[in-house]
Short mmCIF file of C-alpha atoms in Angstrom, two decimals:
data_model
loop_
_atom_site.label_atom_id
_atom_site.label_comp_id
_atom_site.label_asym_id
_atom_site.label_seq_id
_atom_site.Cartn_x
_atom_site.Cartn_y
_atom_site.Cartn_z
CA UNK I 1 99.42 73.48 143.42
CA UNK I 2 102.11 70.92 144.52
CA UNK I 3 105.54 72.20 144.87
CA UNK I 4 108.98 70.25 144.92
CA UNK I 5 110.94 70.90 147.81
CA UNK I 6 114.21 69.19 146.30
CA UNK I 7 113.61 71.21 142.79
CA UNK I 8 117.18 73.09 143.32
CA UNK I 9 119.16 69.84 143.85
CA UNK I 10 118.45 67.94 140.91
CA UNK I 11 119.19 67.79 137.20
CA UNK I 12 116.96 67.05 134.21
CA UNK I 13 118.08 64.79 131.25
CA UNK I 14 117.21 66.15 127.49
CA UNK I 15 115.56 63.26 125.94
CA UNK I 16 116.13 65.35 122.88
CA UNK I 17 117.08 62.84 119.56
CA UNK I 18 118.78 60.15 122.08
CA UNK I 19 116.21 57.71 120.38
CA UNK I 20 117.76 58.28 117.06
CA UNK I 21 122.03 57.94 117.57
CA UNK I 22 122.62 57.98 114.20
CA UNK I 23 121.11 60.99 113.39
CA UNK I 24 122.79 62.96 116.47
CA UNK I 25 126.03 63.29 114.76
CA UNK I 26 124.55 64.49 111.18
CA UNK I 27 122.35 66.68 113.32
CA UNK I 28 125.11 68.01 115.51
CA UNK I 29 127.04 68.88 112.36
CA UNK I 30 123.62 70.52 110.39
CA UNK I 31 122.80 72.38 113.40
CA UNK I 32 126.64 73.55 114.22
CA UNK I 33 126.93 75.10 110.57
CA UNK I 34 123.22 76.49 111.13
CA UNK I 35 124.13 78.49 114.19
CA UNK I 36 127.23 79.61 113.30
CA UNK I 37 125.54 80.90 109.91
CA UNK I 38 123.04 82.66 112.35
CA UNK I 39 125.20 84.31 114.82
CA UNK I 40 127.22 85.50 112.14
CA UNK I 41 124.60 86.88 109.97
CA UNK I 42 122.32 88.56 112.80
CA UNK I 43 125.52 89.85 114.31
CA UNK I 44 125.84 91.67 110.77
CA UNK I 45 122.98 92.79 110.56
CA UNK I 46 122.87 94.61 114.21
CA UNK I 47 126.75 96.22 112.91
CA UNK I 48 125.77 97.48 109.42
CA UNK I 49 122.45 99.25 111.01
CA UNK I 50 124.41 100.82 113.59
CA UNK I 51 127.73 102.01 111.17
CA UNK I 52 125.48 103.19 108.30
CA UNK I 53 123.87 106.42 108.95
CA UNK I 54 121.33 105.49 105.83
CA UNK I 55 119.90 102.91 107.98
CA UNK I 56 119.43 105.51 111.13
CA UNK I 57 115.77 104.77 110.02
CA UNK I 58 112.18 103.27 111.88
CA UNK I 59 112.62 100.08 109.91
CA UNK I 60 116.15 99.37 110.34
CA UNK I 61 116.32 100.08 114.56
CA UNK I 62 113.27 97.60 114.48
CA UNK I 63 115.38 94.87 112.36
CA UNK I 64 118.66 95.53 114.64
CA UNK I 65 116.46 94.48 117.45
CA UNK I 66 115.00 91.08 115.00
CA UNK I 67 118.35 90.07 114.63
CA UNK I 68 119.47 90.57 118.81
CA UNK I 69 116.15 88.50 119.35
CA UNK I 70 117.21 86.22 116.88
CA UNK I 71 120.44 86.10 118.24
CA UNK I 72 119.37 84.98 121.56
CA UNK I 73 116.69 83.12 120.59
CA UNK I 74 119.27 80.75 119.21
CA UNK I 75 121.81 80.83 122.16
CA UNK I 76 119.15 80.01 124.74
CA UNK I 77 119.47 76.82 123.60
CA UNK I 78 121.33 75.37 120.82
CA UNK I 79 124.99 75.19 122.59
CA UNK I 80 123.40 73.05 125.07
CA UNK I 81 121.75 70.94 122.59
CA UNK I 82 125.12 70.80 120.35
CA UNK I 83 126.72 69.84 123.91
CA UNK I 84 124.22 66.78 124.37
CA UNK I 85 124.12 65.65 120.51
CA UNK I 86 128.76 65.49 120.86
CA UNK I 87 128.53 63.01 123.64
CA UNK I 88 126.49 60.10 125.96
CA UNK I 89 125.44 63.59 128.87
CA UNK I 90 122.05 64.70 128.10
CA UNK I 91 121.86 66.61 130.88
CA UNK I 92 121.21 70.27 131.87
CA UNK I 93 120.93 71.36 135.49
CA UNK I 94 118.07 72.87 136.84
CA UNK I 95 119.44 76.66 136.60
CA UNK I 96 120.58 75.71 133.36
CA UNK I 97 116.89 74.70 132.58
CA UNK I 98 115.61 77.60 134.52
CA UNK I 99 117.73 79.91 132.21
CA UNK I 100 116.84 78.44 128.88
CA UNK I 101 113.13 78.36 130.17
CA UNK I 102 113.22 81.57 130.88
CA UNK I 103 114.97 82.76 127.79
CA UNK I 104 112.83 81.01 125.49
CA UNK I 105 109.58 82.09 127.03
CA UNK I 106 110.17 85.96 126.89
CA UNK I 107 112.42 86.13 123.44
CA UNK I 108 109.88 84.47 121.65
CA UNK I 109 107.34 86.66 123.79
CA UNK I 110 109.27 90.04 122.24
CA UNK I 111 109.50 88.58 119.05
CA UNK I 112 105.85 87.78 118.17
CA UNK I 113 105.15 91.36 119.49
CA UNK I 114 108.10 92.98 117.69
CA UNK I 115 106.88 91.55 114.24
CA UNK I 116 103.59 93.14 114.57
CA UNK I 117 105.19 96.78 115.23
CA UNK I 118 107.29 96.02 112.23
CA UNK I 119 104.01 95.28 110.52
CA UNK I 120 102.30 98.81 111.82
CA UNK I 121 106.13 100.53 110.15
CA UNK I 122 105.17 98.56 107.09
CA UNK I 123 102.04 100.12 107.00
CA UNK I 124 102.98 103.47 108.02
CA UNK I 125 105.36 103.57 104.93
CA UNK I 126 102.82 102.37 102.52
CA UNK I 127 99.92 103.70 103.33
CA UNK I 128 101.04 106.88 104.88
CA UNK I 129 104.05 107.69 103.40
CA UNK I 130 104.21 111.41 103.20
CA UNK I 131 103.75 111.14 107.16
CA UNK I 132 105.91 108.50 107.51
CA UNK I 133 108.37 110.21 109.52
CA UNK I 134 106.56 112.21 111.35
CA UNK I 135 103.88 109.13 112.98
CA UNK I 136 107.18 106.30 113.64
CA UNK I 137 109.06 109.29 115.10
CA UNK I 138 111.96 108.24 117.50
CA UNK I 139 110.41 108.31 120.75
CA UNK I 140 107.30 106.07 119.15
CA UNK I 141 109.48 103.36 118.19
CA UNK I 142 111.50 103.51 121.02
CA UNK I 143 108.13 102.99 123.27
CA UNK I 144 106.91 100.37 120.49
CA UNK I 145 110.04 98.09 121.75
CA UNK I 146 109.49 98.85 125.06
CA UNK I 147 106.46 97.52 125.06
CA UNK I 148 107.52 94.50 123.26
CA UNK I 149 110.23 93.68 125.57
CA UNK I 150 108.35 94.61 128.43
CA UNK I 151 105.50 91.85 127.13
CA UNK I 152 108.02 89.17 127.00
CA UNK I 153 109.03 89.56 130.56
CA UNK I 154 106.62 89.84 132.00
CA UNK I 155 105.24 86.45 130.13
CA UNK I 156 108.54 84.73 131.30
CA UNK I 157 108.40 86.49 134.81
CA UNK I 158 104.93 84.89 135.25
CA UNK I 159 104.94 81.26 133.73
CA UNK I 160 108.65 80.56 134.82
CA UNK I 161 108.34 80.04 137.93
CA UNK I 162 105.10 78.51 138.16
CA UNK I 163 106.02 76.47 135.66
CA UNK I 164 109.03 75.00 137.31
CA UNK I 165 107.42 74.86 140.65
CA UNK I 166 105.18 72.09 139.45
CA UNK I 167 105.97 69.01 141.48
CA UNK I 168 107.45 66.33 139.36
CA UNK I 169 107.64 63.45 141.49
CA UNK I 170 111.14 62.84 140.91
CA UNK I 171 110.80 63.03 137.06
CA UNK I 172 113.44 64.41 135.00
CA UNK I 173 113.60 62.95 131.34
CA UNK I 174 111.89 65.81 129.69
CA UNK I 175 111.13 64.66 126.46
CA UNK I 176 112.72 67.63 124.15
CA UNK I 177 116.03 69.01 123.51
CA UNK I 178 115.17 72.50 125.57
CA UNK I 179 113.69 73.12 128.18
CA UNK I 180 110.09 74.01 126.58
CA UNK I 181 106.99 75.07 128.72
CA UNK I 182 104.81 72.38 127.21
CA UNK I 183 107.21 69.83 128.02
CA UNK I 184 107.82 70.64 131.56
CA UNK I 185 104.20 71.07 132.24
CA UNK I 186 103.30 67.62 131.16
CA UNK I 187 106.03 65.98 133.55
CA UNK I 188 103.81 67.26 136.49
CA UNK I 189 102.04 64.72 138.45
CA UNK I 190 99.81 67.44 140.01
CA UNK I 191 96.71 68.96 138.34
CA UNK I 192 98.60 71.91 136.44
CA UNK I 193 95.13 72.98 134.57
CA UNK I 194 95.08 76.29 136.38
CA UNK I 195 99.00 76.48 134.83
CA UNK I 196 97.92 75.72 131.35
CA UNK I 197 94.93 77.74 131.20
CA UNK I 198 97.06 80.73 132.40
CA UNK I 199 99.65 79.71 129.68
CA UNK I 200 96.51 79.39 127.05
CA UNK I 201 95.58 83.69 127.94
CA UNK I 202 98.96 84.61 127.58
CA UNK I 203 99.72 82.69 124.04
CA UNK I 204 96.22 84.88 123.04
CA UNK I 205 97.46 88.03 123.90
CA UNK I 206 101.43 87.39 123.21
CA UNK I 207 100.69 85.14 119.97
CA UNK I 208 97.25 85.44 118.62
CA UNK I 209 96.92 89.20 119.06
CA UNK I 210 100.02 90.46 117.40
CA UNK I 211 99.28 87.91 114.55
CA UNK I 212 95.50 89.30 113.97
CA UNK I 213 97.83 92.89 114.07
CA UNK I 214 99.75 91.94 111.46
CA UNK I 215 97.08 90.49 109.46
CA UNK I 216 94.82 93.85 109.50
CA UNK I 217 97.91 96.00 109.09
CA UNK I 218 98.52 93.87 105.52
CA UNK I 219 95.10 93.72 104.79
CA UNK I 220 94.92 97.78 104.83
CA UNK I 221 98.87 97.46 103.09
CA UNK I 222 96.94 95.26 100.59
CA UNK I 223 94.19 97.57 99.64
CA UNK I 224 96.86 100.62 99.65
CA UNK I 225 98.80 98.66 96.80
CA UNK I 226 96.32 97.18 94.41
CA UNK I 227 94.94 101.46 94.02
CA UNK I 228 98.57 102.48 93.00
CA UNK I 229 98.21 102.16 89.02
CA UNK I 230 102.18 102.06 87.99
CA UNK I 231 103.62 98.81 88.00
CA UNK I 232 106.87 99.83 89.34
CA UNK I 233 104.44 101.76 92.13
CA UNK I 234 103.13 98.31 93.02
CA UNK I 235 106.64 96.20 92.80
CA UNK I 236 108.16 99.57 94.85
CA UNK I 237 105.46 98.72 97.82
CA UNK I 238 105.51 94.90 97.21
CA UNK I 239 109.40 95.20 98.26
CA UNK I 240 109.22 97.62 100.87
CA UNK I 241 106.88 94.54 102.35
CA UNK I 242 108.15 91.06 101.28
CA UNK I 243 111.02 90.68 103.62
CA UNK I 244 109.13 90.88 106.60
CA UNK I 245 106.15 88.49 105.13
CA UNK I 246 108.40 86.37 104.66
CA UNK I 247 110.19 86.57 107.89
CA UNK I 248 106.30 86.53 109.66
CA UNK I 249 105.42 83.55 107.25
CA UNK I 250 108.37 81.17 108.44
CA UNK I 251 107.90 82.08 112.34
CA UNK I 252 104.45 82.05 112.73
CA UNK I 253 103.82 79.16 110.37
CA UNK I 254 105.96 77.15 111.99
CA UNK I 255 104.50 77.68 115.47
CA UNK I 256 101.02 77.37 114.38
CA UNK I 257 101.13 74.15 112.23
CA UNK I 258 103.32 72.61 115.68
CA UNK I 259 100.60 74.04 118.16
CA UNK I 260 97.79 72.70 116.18
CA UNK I 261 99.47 68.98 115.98
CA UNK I 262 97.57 66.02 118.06
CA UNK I 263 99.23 65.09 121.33
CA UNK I 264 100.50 61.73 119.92
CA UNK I 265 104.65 60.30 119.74
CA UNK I 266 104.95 60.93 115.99
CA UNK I 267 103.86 64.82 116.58
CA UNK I 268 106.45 65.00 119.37
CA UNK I 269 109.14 63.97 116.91
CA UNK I 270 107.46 66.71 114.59
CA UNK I 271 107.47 69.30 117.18
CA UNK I 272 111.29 68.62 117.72
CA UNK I 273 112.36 69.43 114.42
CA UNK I 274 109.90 72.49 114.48
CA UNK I 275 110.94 73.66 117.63
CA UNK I 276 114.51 73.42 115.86
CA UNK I 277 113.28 75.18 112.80
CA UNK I 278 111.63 77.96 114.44
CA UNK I 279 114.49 78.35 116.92
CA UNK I 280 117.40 78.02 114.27
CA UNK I 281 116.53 77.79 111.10
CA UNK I 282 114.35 80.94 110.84
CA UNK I 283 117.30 83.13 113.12
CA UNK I 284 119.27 81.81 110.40
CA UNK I 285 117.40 82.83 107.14
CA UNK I 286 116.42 86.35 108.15
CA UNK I 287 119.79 88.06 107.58
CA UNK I 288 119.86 86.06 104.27
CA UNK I 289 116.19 87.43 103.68
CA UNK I 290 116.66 91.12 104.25
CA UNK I 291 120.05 91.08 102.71
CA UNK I 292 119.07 89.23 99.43
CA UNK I 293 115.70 91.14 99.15
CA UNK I 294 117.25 94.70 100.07
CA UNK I 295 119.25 96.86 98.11
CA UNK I 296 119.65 99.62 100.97
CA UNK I 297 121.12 96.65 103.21
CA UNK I 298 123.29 95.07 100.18
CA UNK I 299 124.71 98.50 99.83
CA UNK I 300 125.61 99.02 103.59
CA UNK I 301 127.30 95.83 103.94
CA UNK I 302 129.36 96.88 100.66
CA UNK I 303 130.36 99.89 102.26
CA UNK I 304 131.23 98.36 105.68
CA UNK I 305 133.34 95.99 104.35
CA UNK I 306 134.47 98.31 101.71
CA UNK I 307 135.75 100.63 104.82
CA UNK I 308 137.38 97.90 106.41
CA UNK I 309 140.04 96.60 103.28
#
């Protein structure tokens, strides 16, 4: 595998939407209000579940660390993308790239894992519920994120560095506004097949595997609902579920439809603006979701704010 020796010394430029100036500005103003929207409703989020004691609970320590992910799934790289869509400098330099690389690789790592333990609470409360407490008990969940974060590293501890040890030739327009694996990979003018194929187990076991997770935990959360005869039983297990359907929905929809997209230009402009959906827009509308959707969090936020007039 061909190194560059210079690697260190050199910036890259963000290609990002330079080929569209008159959309940077509406874009730089869209994206501002989205991220501010995001960091303050995540940051929320992680304050209510720690001041309210009613939210001491399984399902509520997992969503505190959703919205932290969230959090920094967003700051990896939108400021540096707001930076490049103000003015002519689309650049980042290479620690810059090797931090939002990094960043990007084991956040989104923790997060695919983290929504399938949410999934296994989910089910736990459904289909278990008078042993609820007793299976997610504190040190479970606490080993349940472990794991998750652990995952995440150790994806970003492996691919980062091979990833940006691929020699380049000199290259350095990569064509996206971050940093992104897939990106950097293709600017290689080595073979980087034995990088890719590496890349291809991880996304199995970091993507694929949680997702087939989640699926079988709903499936079993599924079969659990449709034998409760009361309606309200039913619409009382439908909304102990929906927010984080929803939330699993918009993030892994939005991953799979880019991933499955042929290599051509016009699916580079769509991955862009998935990329920035999946990286913004979905931090963004998961506070909304689990506040709307939940009375226990709508009440919280009531009283926080209640005890601070």
């Amino acid at each position: 595998m061909g190194r560059s020796n210079d690697s260190s010394e050199y910036s890259f430029i963000l290609v990002g939407f330079s080929d569209r100036p008159k959309l940077e500005m509406i874009l730089f103003i869209v994206n501002f209000t989205l991220y501010s929207v995001a960091v303050l409703g995540n940051s929320t989020i992680i304050l209510v579940c720690i001041l309210d004691p009613r939210l001491h609970t399984p399902m509520y320590f997992f969503l505190a660390n959703l919205s932290f992910l969230d959090l920094c799934f967003s700051t990896s790289c939108i400021p540096q993308m707001l930076v490049n869509l103000w003015g002519p400098d689309k650049t980042i330099t290479y620690a810059g790239c090797v931090v939002q690389l990094f960043s990007f690789l084991s956040v989104g790592g923790i997060e695919c894992i983290l929504l399938a333990v949410m999934a296994y609470d989910r089910y736990a409360a459904v289909c278990k519920p008078l042993h609820y407490m007793v299976i997610m008990h504190p040190q479970l969940c606490l080993r349940l994120v472990a794991v998750a974060w652990g995952s995440g590293l150790f994806n970003a501890i492996v691919m980062s560095p091979l990833t940006m040890t691929l020699s380049r030739c000199g290259r350095r327009r990569v064509n996206h506004f971050l940093c992104e694996m897939p990106a950097l990979i293709k600017m290689a003018c080595v073979d980087a097949r034995a990088v890719e194929m590496l890349a291809f187990s991880f996304a199995i076991l970091i993507v694929l595997l949680p997702l087939t997770l989640i699926l079988v935990s709903y499936g079993y959360i599924t079969a659990a609902v449709l034998r409760i005869k009361s309606a309200a039983g039913r619409r009382k297990a439908f909304n102990t579920c929906s927010s984080h359907l929803t939330v699993v929905s918009l993030f892994y929809g939005s991953i799979i439809y880019m991933y499955m997209q042929p290599g051509n230009s016009s699916s580079q402009d769509q991955g862009k603006f998935l990329t920035l959906f999946y990286n913004l827009v979905t931090p963004m509308l998961n506070p909304l979701i689990y506040t709307l959707r939940n009375k226990e969090v709508k009440g919280a936020l009531k009283k926080v704010l209640g005890r601070q007039q």
